[in-house]
mmCIF file of N, CA and C in Angstrom:
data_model
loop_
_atom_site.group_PDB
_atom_site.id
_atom_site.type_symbol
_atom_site.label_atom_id
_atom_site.label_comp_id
_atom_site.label_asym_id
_atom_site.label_seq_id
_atom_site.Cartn_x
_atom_site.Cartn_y
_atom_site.Cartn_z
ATOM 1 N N UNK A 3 -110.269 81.937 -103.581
ATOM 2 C CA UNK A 3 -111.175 81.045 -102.880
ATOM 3 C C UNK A 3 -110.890 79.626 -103.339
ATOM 4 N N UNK A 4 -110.686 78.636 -102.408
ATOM 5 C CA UNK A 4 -110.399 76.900 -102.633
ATOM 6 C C UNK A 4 -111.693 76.349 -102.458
ATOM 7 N N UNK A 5 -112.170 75.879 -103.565
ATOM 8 C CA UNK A 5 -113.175 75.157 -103.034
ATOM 9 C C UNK A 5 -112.889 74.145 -103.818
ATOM 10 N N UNK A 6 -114.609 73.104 -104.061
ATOM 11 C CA UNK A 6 -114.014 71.451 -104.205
ATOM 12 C C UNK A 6 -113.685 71.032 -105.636
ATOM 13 N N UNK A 7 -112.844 71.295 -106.254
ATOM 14 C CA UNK A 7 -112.207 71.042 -107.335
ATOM 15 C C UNK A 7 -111.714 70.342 -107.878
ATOM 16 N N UNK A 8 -112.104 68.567 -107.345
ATOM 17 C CA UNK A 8 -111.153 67.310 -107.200
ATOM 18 C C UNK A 8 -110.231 66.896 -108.543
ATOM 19 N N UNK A 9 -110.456 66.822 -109.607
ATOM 20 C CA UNK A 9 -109.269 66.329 -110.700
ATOM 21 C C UNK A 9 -108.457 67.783 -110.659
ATOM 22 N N UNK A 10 -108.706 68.855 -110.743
ATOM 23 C CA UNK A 10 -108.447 70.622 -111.184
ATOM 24 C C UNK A 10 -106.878 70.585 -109.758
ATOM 25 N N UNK A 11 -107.616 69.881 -108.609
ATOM 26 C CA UNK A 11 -106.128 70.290 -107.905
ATOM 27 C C UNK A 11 -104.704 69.179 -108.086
ATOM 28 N N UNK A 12 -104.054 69.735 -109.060
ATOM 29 C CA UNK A 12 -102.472 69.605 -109.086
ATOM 30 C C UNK A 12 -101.325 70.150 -109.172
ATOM 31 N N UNK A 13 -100.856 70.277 -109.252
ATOM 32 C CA UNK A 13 -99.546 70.995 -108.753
ATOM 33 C C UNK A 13 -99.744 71.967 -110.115
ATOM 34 N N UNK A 14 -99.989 72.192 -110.948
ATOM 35 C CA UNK A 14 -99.898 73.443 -111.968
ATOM 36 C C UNK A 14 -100.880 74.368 -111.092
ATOM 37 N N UNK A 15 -101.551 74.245 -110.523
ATOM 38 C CA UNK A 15 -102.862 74.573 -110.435
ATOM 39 C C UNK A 15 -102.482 75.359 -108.799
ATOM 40 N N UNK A 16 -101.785 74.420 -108.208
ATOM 41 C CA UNK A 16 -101.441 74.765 -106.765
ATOM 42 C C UNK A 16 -100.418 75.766 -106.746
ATOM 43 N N UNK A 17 -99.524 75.614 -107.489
ATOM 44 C CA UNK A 17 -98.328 76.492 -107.641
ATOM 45 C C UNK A 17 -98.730 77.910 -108.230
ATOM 46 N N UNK A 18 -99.829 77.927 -108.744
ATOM 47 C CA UNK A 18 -100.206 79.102 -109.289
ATOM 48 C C UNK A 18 -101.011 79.932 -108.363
ATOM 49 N N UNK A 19 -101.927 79.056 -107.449
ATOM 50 C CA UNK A 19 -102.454 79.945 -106.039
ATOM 51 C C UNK A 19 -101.344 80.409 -105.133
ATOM 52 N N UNK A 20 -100.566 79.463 -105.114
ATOM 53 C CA UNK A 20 -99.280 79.724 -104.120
ATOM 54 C C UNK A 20 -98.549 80.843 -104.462
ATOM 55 N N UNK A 21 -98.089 81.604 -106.095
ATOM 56 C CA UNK A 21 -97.338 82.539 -105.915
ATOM 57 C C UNK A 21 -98.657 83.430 -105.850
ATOM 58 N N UNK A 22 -99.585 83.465 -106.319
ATOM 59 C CA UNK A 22 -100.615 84.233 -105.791
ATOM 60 C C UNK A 22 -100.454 85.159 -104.450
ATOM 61 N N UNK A 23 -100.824 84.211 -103.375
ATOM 62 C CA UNK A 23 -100.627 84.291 -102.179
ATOM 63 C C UNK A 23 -99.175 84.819 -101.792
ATOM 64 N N UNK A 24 -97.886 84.841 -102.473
ATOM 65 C CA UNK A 24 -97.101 84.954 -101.914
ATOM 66 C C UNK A 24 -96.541 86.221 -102.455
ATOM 67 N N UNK A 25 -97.035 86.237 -103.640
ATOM 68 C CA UNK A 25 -97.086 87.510 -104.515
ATOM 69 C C UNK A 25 -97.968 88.733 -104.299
ATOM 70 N N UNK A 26 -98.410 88.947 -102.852
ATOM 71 C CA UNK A 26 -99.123 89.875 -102.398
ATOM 72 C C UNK A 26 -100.652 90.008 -102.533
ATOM 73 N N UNK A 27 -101.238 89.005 -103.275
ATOM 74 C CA UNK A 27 -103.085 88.920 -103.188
ATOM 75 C C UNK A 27 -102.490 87.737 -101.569
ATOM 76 N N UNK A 28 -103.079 88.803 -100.508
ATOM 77 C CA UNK A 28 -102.756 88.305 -99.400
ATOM 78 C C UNK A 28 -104.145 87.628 -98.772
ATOM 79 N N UNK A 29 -105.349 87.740 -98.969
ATOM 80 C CA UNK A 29 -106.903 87.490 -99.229
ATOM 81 C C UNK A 29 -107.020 85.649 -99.623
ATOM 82 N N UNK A 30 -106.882 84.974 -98.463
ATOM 83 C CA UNK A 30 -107.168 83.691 -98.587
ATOM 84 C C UNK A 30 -108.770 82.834 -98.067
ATOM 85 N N UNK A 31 -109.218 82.448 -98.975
ATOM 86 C CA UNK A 31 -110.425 81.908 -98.878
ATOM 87 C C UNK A 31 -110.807 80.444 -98.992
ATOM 88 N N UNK A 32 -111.619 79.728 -97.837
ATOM 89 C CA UNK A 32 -111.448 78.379 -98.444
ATOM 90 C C UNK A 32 -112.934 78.121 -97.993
ATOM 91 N N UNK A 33 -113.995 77.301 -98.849
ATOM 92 C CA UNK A 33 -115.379 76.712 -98.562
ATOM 93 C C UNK A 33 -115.222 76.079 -97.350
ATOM 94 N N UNK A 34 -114.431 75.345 -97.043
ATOM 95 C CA UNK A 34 -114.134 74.356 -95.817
ATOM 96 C C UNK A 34 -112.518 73.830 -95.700
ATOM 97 N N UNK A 35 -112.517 72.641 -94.893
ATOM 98 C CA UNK A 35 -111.417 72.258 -94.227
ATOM 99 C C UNK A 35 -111.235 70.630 -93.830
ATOM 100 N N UNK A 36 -112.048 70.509 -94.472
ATOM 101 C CA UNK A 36 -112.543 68.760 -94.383
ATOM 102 C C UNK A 36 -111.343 67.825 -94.828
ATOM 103 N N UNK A 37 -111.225 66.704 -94.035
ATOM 104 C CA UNK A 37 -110.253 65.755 -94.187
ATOM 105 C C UNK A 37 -110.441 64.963 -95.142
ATOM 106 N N UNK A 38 -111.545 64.209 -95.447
ATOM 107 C CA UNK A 38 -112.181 63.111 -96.261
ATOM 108 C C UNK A 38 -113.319 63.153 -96.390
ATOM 109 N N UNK A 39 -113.663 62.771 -97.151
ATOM 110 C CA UNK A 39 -115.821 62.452 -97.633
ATOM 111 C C UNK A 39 -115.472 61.045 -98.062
ATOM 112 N N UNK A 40 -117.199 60.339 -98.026
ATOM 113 C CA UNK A 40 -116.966 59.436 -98.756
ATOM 114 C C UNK A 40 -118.498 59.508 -100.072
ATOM 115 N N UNK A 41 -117.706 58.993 -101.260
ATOM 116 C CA UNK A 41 -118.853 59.565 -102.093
ATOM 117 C C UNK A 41 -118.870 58.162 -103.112
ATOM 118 N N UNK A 42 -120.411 57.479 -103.008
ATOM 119 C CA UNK A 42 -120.268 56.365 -103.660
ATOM 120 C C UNK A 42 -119.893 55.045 -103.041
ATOM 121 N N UNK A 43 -119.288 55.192 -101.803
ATOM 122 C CA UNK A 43 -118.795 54.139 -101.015
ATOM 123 C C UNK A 43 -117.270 54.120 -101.000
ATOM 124 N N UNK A 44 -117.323 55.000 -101.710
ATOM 125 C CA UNK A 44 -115.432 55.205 -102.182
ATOM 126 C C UNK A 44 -114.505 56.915 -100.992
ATOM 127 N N UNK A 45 -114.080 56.375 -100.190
ATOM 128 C CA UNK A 45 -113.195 57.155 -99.073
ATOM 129 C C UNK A 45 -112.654 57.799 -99.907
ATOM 130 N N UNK A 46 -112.505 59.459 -100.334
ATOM 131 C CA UNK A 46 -111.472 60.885 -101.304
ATOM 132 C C UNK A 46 -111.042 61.815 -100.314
ATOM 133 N N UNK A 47 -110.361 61.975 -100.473
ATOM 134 C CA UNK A 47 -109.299 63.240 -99.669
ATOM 135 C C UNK A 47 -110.207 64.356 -100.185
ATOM 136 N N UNK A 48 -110.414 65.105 -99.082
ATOM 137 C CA UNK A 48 -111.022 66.411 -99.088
ATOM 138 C C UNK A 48 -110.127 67.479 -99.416
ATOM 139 N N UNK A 49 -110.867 68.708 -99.603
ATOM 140 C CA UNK A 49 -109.971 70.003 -99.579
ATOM 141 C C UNK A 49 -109.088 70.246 -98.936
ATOM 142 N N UNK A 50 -108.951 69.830 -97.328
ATOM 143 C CA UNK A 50 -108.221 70.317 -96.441
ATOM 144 C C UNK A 50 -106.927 70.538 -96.381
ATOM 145 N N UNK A 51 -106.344 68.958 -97.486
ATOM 146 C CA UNK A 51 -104.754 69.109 -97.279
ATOM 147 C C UNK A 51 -104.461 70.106 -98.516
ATOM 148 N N UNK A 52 -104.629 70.242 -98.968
ATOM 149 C CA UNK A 52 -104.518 71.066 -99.930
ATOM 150 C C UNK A 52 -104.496 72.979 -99.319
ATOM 151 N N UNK A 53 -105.635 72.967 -98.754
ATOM 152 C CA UNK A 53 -105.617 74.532 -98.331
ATOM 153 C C UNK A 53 -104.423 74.100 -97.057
ATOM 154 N N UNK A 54 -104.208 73.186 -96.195
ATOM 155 C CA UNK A 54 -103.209 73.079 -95.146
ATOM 156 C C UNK A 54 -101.930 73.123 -95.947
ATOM 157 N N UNK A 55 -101.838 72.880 -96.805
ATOM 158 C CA UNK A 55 -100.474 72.933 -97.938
ATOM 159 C C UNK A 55 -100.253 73.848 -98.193
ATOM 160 N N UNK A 56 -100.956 74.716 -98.776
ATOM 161 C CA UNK A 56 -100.997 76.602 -98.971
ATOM 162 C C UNK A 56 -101.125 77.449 -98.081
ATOM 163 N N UNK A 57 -101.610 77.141 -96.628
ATOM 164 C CA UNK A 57 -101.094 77.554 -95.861
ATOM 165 C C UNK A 57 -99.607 77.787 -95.345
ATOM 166 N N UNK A 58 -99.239 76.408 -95.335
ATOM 167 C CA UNK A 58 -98.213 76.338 -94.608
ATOM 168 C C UNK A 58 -96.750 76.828 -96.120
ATOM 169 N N UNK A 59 -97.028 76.857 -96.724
ATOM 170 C CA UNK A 59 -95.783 77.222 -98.272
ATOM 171 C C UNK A 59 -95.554 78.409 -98.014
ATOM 172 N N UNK A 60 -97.166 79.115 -98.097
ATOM 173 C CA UNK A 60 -97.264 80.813 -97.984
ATOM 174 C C UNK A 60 -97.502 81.615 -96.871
ATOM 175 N N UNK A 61 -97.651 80.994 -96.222
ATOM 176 C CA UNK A 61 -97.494 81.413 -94.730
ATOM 177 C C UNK A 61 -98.688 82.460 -94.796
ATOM 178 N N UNK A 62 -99.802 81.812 -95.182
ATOM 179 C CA UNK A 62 -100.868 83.072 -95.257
ATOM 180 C C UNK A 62 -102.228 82.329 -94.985
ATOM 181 N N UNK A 63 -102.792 81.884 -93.956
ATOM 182 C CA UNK A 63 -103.718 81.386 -93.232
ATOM 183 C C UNK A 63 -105.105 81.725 -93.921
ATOM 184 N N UNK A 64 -105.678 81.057 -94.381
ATOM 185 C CA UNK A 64 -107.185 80.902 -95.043
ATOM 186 C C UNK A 64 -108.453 81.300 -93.834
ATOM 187 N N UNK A 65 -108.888 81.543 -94.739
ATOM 188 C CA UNK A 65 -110.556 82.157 -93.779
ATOM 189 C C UNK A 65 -111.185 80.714 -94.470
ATOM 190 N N UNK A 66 -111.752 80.021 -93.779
ATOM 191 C CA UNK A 66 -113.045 79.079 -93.637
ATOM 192 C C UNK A 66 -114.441 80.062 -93.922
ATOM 193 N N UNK A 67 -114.667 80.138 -95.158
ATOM 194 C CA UNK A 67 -116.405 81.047 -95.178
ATOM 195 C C UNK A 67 -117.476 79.955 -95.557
ATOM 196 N N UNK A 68 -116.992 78.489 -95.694
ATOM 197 C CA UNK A 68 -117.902 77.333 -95.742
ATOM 198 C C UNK A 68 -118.363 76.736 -94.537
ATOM 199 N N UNK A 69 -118.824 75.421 -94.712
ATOM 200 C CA UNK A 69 -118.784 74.398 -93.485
ATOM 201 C C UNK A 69 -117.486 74.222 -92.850
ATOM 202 N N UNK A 70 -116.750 74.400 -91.718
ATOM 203 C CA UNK A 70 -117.926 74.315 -90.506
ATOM 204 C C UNK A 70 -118.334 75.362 -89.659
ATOM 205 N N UNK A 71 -117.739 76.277 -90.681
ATOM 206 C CA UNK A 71 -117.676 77.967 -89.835
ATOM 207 C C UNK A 71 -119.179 78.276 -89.572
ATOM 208 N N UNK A 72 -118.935 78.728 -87.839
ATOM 209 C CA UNK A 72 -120.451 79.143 -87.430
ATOM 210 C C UNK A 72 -121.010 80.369 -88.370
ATOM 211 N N UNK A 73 -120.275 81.051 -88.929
ATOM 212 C CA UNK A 73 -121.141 82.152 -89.657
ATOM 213 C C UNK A 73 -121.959 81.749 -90.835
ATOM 214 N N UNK A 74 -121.563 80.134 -91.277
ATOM 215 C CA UNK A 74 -122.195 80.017 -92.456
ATOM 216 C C UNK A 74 -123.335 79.802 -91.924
ATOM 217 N N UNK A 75 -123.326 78.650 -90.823
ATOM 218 C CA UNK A 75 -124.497 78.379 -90.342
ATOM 219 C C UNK A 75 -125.644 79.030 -89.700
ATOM 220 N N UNK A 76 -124.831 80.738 -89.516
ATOM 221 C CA UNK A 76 -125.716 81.682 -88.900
ATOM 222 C C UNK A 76 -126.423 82.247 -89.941
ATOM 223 N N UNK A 77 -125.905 82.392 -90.931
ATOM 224 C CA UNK A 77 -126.251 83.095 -92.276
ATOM 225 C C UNK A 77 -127.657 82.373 -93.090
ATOM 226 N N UNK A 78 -127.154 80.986 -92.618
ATOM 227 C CA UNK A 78 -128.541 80.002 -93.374
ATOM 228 C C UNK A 78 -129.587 80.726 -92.539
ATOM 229 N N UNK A 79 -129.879 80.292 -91.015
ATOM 230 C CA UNK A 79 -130.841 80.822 -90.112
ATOM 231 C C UNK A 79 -131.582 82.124 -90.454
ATOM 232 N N UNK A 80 -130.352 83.605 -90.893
ATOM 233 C CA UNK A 80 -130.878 84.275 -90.801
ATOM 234 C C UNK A 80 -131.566 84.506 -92.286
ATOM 235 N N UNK A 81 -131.372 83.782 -93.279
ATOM 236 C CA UNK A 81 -131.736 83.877 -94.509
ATOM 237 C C UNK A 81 -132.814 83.395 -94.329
ATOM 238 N N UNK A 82 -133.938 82.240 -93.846
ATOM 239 C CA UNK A 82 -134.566 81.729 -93.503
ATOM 240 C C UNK A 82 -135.451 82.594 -92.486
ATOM 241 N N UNK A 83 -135.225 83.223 -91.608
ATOM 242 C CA UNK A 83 -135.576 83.837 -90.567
ATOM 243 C C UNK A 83 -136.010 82.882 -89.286
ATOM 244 N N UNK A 84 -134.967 82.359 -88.936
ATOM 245 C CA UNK A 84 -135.311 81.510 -87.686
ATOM 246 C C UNK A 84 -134.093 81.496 -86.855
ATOM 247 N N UNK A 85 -134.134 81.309 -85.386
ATOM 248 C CA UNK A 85 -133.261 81.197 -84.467
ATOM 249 C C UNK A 85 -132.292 79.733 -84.947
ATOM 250 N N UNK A 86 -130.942 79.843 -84.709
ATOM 251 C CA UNK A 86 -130.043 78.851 -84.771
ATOM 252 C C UNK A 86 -130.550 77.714 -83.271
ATOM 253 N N UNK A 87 -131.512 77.996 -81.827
ATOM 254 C CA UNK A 87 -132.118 77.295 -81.465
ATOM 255 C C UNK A 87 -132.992 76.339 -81.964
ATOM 256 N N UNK A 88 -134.029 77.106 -83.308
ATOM 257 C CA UNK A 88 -134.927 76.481 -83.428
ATOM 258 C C UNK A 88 -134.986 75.411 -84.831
ATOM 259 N N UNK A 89 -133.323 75.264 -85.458
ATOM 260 C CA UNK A 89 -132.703 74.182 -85.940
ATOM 261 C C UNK A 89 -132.393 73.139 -86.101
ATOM 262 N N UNK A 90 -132.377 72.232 -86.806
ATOM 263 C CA UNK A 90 -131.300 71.378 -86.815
ATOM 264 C C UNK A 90 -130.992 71.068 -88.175
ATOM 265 N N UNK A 91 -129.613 70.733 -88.068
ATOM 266 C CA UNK A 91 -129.040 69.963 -88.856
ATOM 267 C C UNK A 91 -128.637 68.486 -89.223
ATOM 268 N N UNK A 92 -129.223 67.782 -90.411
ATOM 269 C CA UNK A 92 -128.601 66.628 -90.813
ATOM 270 C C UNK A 92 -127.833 66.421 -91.545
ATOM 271 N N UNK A 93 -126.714 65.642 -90.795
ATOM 272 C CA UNK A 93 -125.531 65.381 -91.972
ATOM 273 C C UNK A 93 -124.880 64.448 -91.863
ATOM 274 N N UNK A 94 -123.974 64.088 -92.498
ATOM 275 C CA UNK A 94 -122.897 63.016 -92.615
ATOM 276 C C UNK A 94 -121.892 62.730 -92.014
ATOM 277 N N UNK A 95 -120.994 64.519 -91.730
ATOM 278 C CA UNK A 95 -120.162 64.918 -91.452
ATOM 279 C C UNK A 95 -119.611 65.296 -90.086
ATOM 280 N N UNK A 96 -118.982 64.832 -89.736
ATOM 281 C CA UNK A 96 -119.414 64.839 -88.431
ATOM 282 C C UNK A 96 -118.491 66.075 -87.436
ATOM 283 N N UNK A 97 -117.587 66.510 -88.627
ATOM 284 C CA UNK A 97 -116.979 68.127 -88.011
ATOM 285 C C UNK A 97 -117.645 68.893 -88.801
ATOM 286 N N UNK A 98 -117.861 68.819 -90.553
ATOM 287 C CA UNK A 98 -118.378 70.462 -91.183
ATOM 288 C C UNK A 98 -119.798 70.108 -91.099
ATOM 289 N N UNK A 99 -120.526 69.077 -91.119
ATOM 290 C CA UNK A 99 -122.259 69.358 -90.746
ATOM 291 C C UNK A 99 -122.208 69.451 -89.396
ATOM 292 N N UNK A 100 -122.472 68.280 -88.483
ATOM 293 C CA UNK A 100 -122.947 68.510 -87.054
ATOM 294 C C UNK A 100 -122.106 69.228 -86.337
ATOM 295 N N UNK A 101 -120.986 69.240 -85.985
ATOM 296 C CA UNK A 101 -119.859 69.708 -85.392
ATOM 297 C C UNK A 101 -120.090 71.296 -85.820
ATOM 298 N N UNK A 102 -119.727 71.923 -87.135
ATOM 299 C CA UNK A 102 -120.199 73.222 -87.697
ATOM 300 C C UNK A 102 -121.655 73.833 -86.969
ATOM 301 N N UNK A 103 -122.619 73.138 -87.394
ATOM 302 C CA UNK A 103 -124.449 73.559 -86.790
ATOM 303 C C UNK A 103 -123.983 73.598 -85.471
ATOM 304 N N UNK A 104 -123.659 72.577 -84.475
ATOM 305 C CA UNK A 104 -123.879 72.891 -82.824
ATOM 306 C C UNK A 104 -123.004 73.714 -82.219
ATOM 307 N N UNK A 105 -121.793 74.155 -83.605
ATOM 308 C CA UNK A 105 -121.005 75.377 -82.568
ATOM 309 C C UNK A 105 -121.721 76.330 -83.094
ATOM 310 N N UNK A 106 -122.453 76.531 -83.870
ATOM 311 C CA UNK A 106 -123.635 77.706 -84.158
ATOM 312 C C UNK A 106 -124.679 78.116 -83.198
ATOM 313 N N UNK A 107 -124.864 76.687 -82.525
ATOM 314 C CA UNK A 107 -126.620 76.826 -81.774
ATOM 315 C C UNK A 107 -127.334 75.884 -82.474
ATOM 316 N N UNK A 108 -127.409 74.992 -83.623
ATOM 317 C CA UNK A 108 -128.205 74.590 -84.161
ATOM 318 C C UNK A 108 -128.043 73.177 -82.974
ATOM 319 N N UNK A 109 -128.927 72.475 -83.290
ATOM 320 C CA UNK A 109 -129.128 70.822 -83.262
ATOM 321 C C UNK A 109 -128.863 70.078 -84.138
ATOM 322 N N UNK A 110 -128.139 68.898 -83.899
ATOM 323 C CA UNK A 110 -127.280 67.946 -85.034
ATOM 324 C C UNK A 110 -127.176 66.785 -84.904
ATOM 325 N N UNK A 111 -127.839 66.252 -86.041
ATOM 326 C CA UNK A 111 -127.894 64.897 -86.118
ATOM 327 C C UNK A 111 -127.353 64.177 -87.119
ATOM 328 N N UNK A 112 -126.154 63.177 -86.850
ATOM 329 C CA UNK A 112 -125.409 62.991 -87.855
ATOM 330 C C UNK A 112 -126.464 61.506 -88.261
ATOM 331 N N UNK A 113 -126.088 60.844 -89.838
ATOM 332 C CA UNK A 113 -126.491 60.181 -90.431
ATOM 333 C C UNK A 113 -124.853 59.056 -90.856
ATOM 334 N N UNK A 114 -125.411 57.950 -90.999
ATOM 335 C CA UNK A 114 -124.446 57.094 -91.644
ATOM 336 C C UNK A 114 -124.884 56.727 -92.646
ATOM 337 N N UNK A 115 -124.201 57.205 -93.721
ATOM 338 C CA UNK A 115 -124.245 57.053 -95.121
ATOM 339 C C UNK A 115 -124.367 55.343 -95.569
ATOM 340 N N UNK A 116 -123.126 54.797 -94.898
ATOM 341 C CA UNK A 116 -122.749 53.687 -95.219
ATOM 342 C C UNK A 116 -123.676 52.894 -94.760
ATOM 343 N N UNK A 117 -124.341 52.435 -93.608
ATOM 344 C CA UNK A 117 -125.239 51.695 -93.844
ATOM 345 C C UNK A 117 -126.534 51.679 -95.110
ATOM 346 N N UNK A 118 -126.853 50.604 -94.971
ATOM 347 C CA UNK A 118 -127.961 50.233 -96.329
ATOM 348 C C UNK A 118 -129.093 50.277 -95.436
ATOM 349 N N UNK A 119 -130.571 51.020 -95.764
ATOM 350 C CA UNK A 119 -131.428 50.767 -95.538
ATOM 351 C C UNK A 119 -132.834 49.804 -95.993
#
């Protein structure tokens, strides 16, 4: 499973999932798929290129079980006990929050961080 690990991913670290993957644990998992966040006011490269990197080395395609996959978002609902109609989501993000919730059913309302209130 790749999730957000920001100083932890470097090449010791990558090369070691990679023969993983290539070495027959064929079971690829990633929280998400996100391009960039911004955290602090400061623009960071997300997970994405990284799992798109291990994809493409090992030729072994990742399951999304995070944002923006509709199952996560179905899973919140049903943990909760409410219809993905009777939802919404706020977020930042504008593929793994809103984009993720409205291919679920939810309602989505993105937020801009960057402005100052």
């Amino acid at each position: 499973v790749v999730g957000d690990a920001e100083e932890n991913f470097n090449y010791e670290n990558m090369n070691r999932t990679f023969k993983l993957l290539v070495g027959g644990e064929r079971k690829f998992y990633s929280l998400g798929k996100g391009k960039y966040y911004m955290d602090s006011g400061e623009l960071k490269v997300d997970l994405g290129c990284f799992v798109v990197g291990l994809e493409y080395s090992s030729q072994v395609q990742a399951e999304v079980i995070g944002k923006p996959n509709a199952a996560f978002f179905n899973q919140a609902a049903k943990m909760i006990g409410l219809s993905a109609g009777d939802l919404v989501m706020i977020g930042d993000d504008v593929e793994g929050d809103v984009g993720g919730a409205m291919s679920a059913g939810f309602q989505g309302i993105l937020v801009d961080k960057s402005s100052k209130i």
